[in-house]
Coordinates of C-alpha atoms and ligand atoms in Angstrom, one line a residue:
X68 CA 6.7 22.0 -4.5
X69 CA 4.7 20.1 -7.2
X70 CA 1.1 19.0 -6.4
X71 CA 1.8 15.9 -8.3
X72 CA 2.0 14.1 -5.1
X73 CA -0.4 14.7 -2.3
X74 CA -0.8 17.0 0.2
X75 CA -1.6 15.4 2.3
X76 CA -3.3 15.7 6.6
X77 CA -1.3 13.0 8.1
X78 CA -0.1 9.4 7.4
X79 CA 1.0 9.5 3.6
X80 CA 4.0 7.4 2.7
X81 CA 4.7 6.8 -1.0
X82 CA 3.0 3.4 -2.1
X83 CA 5.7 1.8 -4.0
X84 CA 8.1 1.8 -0.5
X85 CA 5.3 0.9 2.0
X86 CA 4.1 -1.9 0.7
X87 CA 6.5 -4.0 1.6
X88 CA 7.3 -2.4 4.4
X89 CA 3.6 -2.5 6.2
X90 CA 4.2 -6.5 6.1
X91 CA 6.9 -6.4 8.1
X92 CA 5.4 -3.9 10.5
X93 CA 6.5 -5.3 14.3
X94 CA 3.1 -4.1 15.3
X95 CA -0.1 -2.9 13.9
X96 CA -1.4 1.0 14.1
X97 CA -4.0 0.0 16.4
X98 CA -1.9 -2.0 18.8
X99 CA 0.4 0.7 18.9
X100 CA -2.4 3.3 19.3
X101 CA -3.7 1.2 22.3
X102 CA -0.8 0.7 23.8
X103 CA 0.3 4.3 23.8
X104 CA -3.4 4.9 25.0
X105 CA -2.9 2.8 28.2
X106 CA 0.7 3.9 28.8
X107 CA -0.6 7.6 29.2
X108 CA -3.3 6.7 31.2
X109 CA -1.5 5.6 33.8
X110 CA -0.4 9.3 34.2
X111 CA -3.7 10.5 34.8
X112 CA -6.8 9.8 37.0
X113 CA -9.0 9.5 34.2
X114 CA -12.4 7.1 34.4
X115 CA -11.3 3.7 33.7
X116 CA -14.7 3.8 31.0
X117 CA -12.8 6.4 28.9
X118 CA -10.1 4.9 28.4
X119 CA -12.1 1.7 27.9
X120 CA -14.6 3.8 25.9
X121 CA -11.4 5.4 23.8
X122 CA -9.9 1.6 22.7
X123 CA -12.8 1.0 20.6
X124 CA -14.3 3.5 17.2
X125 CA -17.7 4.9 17.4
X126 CA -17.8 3.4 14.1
X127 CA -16.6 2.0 11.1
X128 CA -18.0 2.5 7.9
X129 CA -17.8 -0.5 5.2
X130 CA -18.7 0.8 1.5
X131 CA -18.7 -1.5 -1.5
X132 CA -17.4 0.8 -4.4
X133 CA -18.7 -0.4 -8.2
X134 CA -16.0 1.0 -10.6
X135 CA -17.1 0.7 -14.5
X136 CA -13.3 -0.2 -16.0
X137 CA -12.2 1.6 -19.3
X138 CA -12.8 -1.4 -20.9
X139 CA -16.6 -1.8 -19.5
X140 CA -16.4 -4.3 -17.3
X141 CA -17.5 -3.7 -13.9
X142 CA -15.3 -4.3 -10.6
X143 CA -16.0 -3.9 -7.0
X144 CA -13.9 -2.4 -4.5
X145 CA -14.3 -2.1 -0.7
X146 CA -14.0 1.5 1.4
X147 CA -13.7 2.1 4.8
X148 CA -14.6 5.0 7.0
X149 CA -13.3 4.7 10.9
X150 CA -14.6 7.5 13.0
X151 CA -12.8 7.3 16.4
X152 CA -14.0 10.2 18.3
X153 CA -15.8 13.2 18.2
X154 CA -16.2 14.6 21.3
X155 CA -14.2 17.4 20.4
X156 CA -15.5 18.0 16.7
X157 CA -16.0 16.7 13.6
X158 CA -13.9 13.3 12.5
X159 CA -10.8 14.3 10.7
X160 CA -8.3 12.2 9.0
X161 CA -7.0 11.0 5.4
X162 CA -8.3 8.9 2.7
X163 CA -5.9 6.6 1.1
X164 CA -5.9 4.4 -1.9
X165 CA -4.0 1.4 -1.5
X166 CA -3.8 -2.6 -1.5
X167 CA -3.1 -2.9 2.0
X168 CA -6.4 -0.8 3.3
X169 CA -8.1 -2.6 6.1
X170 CA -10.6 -1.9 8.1
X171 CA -7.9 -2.6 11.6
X172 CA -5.7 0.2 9.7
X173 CA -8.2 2.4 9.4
X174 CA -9.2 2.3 13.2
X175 CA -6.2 2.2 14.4
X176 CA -4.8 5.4 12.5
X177 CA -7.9 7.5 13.0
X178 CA -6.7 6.6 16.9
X179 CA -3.4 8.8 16.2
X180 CA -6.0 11.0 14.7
X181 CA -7.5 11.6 17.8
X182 CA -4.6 12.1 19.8
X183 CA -2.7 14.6 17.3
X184 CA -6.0 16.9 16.9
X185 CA -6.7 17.0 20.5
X186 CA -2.9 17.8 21.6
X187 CA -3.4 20.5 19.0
X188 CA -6.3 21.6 20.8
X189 CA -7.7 21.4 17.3
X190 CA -11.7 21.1 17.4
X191 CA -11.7 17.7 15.3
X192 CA -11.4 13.9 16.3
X193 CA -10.1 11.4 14.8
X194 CA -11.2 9.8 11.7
X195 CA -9.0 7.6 8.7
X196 CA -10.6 5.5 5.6
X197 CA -9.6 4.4 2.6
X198 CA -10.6 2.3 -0.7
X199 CA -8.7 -1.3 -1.0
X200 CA -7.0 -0.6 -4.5
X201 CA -3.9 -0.5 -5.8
X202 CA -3.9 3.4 -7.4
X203 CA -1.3 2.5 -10.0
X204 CA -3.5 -0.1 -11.5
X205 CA -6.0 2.3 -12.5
X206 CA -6.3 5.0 -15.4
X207 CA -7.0 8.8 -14.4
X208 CA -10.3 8.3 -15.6
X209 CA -11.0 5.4 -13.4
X210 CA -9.7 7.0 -10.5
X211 CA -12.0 10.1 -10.2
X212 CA -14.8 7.5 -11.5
X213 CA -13.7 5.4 -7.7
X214 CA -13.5 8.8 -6.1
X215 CA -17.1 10.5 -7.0
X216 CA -18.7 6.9 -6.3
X217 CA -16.5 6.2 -2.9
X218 CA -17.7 10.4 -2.1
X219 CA -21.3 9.6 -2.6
X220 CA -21.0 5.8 -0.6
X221 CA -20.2 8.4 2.4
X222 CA -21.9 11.1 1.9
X223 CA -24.4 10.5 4.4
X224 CA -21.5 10.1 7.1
X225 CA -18.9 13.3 6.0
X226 CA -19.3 17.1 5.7
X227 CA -17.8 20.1 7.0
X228 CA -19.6 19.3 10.4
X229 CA -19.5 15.8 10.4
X230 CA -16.4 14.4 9.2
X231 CA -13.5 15.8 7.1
X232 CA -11.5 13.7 4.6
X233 CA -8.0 14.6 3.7
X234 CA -5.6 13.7 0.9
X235 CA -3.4 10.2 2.3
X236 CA -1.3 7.5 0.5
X237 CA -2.2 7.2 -3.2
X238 CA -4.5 10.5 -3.2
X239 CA -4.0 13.8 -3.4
X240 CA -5.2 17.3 -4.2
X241 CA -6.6 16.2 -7.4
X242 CA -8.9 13.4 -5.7
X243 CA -10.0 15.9 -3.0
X244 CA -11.3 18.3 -5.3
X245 CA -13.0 15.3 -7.4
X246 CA -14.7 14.2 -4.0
X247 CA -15.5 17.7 -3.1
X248 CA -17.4 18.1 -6.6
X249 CA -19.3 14.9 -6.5
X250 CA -20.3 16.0 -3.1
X251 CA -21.3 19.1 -3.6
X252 CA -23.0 18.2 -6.6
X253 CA -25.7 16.1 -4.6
X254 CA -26.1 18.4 -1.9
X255 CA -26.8 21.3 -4.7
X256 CA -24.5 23.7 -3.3
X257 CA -20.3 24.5 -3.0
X258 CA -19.5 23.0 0.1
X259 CA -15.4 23.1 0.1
X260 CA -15.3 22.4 3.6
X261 CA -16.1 18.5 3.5
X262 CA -12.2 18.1 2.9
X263 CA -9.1 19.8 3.2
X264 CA -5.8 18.9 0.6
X265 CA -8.1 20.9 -2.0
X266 CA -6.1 22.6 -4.8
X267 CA -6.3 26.2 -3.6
X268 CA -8.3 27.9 -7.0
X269 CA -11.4 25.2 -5.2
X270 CA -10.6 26.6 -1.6
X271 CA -7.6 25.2 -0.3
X272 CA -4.7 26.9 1.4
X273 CA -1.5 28.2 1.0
X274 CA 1.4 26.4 2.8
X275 CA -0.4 23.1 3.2
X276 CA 2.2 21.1 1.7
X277 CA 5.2 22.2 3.7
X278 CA 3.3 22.5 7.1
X279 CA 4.0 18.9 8.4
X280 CA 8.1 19.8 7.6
X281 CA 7.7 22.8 9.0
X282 CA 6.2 22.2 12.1
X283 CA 8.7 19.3 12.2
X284 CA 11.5 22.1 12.2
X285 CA 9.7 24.3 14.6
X286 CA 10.4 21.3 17.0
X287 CA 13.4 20.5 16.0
X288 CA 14.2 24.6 17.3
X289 CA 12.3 24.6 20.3
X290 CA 14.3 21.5 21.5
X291 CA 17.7 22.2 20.6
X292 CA 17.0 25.7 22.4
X293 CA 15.4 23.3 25.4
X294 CA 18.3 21.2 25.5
X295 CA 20.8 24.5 25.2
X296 CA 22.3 23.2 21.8
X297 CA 23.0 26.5 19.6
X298 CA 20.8 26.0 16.2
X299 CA 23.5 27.4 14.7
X300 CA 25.9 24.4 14.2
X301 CA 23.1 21.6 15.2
X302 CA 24.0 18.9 13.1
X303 CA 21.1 16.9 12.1
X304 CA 20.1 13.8 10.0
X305 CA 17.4 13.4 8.0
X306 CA 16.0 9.9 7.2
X307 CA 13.2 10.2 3.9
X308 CA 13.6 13.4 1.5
X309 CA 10.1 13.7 0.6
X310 CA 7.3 16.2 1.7
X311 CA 7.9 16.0 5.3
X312 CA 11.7 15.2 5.5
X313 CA 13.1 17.8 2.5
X314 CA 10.9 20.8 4.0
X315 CA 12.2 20.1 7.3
X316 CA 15.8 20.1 6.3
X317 CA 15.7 23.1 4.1
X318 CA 14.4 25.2 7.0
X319 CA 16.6 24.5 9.5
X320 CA 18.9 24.7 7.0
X321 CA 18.2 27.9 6.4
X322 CA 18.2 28.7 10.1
X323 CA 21.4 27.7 10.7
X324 CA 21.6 24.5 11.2
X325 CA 24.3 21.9 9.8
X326 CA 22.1 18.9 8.0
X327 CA 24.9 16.5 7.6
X328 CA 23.0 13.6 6.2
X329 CA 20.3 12.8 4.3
X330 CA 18.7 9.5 2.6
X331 CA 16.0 8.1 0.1
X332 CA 15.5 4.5 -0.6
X333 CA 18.2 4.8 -2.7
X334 CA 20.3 5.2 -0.3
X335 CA 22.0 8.2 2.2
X336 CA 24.4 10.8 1.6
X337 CA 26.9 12.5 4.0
X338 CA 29.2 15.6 4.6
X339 CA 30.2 16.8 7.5
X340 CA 30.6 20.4 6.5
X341 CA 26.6 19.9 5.9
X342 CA 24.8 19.4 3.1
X343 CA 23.3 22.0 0.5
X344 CA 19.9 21.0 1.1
X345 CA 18.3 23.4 -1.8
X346 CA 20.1 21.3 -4.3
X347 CA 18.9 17.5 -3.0
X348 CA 15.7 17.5 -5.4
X349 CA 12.9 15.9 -3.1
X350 CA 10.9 13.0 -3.5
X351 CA 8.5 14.7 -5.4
X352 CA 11.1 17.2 -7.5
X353 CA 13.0 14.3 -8.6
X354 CA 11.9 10.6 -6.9
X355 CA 15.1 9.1 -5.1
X356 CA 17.7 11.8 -6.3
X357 CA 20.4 11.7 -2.8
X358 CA 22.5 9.3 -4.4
X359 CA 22.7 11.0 -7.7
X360 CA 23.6 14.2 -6.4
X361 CA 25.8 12.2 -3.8
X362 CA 27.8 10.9 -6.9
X363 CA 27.7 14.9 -8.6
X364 CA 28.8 16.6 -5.3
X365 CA 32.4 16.8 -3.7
X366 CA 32.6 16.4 -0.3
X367 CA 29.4 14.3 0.1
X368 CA 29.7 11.4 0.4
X369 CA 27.6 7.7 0.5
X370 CA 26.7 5.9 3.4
X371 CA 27.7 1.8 3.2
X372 CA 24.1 1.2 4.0
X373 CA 21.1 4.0 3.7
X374 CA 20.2 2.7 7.2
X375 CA 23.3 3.7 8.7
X376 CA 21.8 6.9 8.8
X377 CA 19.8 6.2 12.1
X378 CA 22.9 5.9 13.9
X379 CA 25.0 8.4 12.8
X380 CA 26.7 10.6 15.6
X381 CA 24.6 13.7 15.2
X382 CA 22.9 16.1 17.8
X383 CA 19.3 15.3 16.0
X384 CA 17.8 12.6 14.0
X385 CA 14.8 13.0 12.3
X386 CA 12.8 10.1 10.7
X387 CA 10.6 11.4 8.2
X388 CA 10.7 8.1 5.7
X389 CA 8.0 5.4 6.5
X390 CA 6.7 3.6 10.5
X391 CA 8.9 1.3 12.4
X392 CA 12.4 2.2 11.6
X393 CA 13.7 2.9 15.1
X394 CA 13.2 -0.9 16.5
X395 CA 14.4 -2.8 19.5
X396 CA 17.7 -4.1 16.9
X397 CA 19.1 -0.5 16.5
X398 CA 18.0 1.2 19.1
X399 CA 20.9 1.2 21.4
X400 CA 23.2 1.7 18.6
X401 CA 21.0 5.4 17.8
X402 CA 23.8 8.1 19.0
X403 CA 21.4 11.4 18.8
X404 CA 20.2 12.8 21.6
X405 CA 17.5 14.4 20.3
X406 CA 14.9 12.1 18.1
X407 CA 12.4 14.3 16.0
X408 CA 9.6 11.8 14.8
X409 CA 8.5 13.5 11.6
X410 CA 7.6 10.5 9.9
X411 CA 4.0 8.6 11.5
X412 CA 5.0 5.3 14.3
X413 CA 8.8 5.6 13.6
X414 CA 9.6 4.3 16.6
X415 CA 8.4 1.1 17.8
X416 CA 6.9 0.8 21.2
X417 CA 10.4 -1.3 22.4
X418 CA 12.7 0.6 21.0
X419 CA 11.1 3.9 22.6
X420 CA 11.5 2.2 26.1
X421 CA 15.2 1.6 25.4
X422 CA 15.8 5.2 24.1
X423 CA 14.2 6.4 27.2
X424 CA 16.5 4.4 29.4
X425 CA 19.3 5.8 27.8
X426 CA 18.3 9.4 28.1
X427 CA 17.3 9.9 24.1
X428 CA 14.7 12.9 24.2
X429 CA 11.9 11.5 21.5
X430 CA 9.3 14.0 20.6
X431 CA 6.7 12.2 19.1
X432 CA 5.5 12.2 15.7
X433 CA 1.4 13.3 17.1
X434 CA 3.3 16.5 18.1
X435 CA 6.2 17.1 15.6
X436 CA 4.9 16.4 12.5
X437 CA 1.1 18.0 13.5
X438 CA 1.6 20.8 11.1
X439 CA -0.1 19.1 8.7
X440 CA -3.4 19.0 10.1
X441 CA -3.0 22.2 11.7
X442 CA -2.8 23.9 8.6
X443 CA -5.8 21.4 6.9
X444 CA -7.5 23.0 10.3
X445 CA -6.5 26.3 8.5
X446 CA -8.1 25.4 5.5
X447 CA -11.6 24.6 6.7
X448 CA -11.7 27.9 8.7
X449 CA -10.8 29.7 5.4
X450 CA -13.5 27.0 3.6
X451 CA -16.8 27.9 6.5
X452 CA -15.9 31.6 6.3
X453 CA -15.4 32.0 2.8
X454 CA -12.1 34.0 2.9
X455 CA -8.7 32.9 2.4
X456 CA -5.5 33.7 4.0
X457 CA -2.0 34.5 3.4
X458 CA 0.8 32.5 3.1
X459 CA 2.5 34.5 5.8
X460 CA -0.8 34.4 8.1
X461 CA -0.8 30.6 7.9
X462 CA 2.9 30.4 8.7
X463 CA 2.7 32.8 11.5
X464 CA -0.6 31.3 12.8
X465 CA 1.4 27.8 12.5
X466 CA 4.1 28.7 14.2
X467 CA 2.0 30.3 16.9
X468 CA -0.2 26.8 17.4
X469 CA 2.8 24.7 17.3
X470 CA 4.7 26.9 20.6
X471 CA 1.6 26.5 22.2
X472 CA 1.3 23.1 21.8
X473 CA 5.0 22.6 22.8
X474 CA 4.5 24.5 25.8
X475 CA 1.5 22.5 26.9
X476 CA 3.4 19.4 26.6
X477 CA 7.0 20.5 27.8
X478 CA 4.8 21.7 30.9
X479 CA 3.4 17.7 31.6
X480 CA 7.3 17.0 30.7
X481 CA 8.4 19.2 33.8
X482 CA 5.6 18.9 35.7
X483 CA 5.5 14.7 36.0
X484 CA 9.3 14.1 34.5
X485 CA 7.8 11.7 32.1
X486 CA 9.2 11.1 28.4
X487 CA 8.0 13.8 25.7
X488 CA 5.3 11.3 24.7
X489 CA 4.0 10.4 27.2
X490 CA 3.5 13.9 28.0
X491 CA 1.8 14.7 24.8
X492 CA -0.5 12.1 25.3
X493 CA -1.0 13.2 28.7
X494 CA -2.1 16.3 27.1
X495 CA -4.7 14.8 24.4
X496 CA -6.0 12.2 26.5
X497 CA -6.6 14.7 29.8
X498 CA -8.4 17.0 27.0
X499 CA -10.3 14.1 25.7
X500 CA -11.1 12.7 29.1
X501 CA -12.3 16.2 30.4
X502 CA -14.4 17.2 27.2
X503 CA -16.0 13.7 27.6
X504 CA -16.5 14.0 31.2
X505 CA -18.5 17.8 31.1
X506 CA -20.4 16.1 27.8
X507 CA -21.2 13.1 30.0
X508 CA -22.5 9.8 28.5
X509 CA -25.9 9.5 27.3
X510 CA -28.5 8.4 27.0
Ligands
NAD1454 P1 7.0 11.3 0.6 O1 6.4 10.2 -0.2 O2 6.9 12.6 0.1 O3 8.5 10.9 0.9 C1 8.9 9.8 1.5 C2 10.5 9.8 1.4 O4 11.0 8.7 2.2 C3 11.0 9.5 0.0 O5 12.2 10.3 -0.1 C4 11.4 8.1 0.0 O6 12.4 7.7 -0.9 C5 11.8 7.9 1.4 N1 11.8 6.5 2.0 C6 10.8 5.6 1.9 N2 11.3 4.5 2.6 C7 12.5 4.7 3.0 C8 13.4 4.0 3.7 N3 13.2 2.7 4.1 N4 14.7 4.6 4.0 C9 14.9 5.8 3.6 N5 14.1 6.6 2.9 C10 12.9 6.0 2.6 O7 6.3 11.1 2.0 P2 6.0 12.2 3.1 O8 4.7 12.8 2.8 O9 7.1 13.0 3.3 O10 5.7 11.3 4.4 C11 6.8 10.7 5.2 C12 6.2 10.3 6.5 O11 5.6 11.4 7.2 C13 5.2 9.2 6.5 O12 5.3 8.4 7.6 C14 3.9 10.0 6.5 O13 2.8 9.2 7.0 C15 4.3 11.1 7.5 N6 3.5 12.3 7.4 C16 3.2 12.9 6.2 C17 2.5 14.1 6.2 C18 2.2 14.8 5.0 O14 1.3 15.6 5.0 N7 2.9 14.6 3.9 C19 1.9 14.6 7.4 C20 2.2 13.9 8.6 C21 3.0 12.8 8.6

């Protein structure tokens, strides 16, 4: 796939659709976060002062970022840094460029960032930042100009075994290998381990880019198989056809499966006999191209209204587009059984409660779509030991962290009869909880 847009750890979504979208947002990242938080706890006899103790960052970074303009005048822009949790290991978690950066954003998704390392039994915490700028406004020039500035306004708080920045909205592999140069540049040696994303000629990996789709299809197997639907045949929808969303569909494609719809912002495109997923160009092959290639293609056809793809009478439903799309207004009308959250907060917290009732299985996006950092994990072990893998070792070691991960949760599943989430948080928070308990609080 290109590199032209980012590969990204975690909570990308493609600028130009979010922004409108994150206004609307039923509820914010970090009351979501927290009220997930709670909701798990309840599940577990953990010390009310860690849960307490978990609700709140260690800390938040605020940077101002001077930016000479190609025209010389000077402008200032404001970064963030929110470091969660590190009780497990260095922060980890993207940086984004964007208008709608805030400091509550920030917190609130290095939260998930927490939660998603730790069900990975990944040794990181949570971390998320960002710079309050509108990436499209600037020149290329300007932006690596923001980038080495913003890189040396943290330096003091990131590093390999510190904190570890990834690619997020509006940045990509280009800007981590800008902020890995400024940074190495001041601390007078190579240090390609102070963020993952990286182009792979400056130490990044193979496989990084399709790792959040894949691990989204991984799941996606290992729950038709859990739910006895035959792969072979499973049909499945898939909202969003960009990183996440395309590299999903094309596997389980290619495993068998029947993807009968998928959708853009343009709109969503359907055949029953399943669609030839290798000829949808994705989001970043060709932006928007489902209802082109639904107007080229017999047989497939378009949905009245892209949304309609949410509800469509399909064994799985995957939504791998932007947050807050399954809501308490279409929730009862969602006819899969099986939800697949590869996009980040999908769901909102009342429509999950009313999928639950009605016996929708929801695995949740900190587990399904956790390839991503899995694979940035991947990176940084490939950046401290200075030797880098395979495509095929990252794949297999992938798929080997994402069965164990499913494992762990589908055993809290069984063992408490609690919804998929709730088990996976079950399994981050007890991990948390007990790492933080045998650390103990000091001073
Ligand atoms: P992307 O920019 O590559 O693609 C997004 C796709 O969604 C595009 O096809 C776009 O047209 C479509 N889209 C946007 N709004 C839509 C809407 N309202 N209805 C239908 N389609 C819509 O983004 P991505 O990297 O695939 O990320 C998708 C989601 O997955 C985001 O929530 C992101 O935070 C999350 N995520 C991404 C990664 C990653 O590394 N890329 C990792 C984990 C989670």
């Amino acid at each position: 796939m290109s590199t032209g847009t980012a590969d990204t750890d975690e909570t990308r979504v493609t600028a130009d659709e979010q922004s409108d979208d994150h206004e609307t947002e039923p509820e914010s990242a970090l009351e979501t976060a927290r009220r997930q938080l709670e909701h798990a706890a309840v599940h577990l006899d953990v010390d009310p002062g860690v849960i307490e103790r978990l609700k709140h960052p260690t800390t938040v970074h605020r940077v101002a970022v001077p930016l000479e303009r190609d025209d010389g005048s000077v402008e200032v822009f404001t970064g963030y840094r929110a470091q969660h949790d590190d009780v497990r290991g260095p922060y980890k978690g993207g940086l984004r460029f964007h208008p709608h950066v805030s400091e509550e954003e920030c917190v609130g998704l290095s939260m998930w960032m927490t939660w998603k390392c730790a069900v990975m039994d990944l040794p990181f915490g949570g971390g998320k930042g960002g710079v309050v700028v509108d990436p499209k406004a600037l020149s290329d020039g300007e932006k690596e100009r923001l980038t080495r500035r913003f890189a040396e306004e943290l330096r003091k708080f990131v590093g390999p075994k510190k904190d570890i920045p990834a690619p997020d909205m509006g940045t990509n592999s280009q800007t981590m290998a800008w902020f890995m140069d400024a940074y190495s540049m001041q601390e007078g040696e190579t240090v390609p381990g102070v963020v993952t994303g990286k182009p792979p000629v400056v130490g990044g990996t193979e496989g990084r880019e399709e790792a959040p789709g894949r691990s989204v299809a991984i799941v996606v197997r290992e729950a038709a198989e859990y739910y006895d639907y035959d792969l072979d045949g499973l049909t499945v929808a898939v909202q969003g056809y960009g990183s996440v969303g395309a590299n999903a569909a094309r596997l389980l494609d290619e495993w068998g499966a029947d993807v009968v719809s998928v959708s853009d912002t343009g709109g969503a495109v359907y055949d029953a006999d399943g669609l030839d997923t290798h000829s949808i160009p994705s989001f970043s092959e060709e932006p928007n191209a489902v209802t082109g290639y639904a107007a080229e293609t017999d047989g497939a056809d378009l949905l009245d209204d892209g949304n309609d793809i949410l509800t469509l009478d399909v064994d799985v439903l995957i939504p791998a587009a932007v947050g807050n799309v399954i809501t308490a207004d279409n929730a009862a009308d969602v006819r899969a059984n099986i939800v697949v959250e590869g996009a980040n907060g999908p769901t909102t917290f009342a429509a999950d409660e009313m999928l639950a009732e009605r016996g929708v299985h929801v695995i949740p996006d900190i587990l399904a779509n956790a390839g991503g950092v899995t694979v940035s994990y991947f990176e940084w072990l490939q950046d401290i030991n200075r030797r880098t893998w395979t495509l095929e070792q990252v794949q297999t070691e992938l798929e080997s962290e994402m069965l164990s991960a499913w494992n762990d949760v589908r055993q809290e599943v069984e063992a408490r009869d609690i919804t998929w989430r709730d088990a996976a948080y079950v399994v981050a928070l007890g991990r948390i909880a007990e790492a933080k308990s045998v650390r103990g609080l000091w001073p």
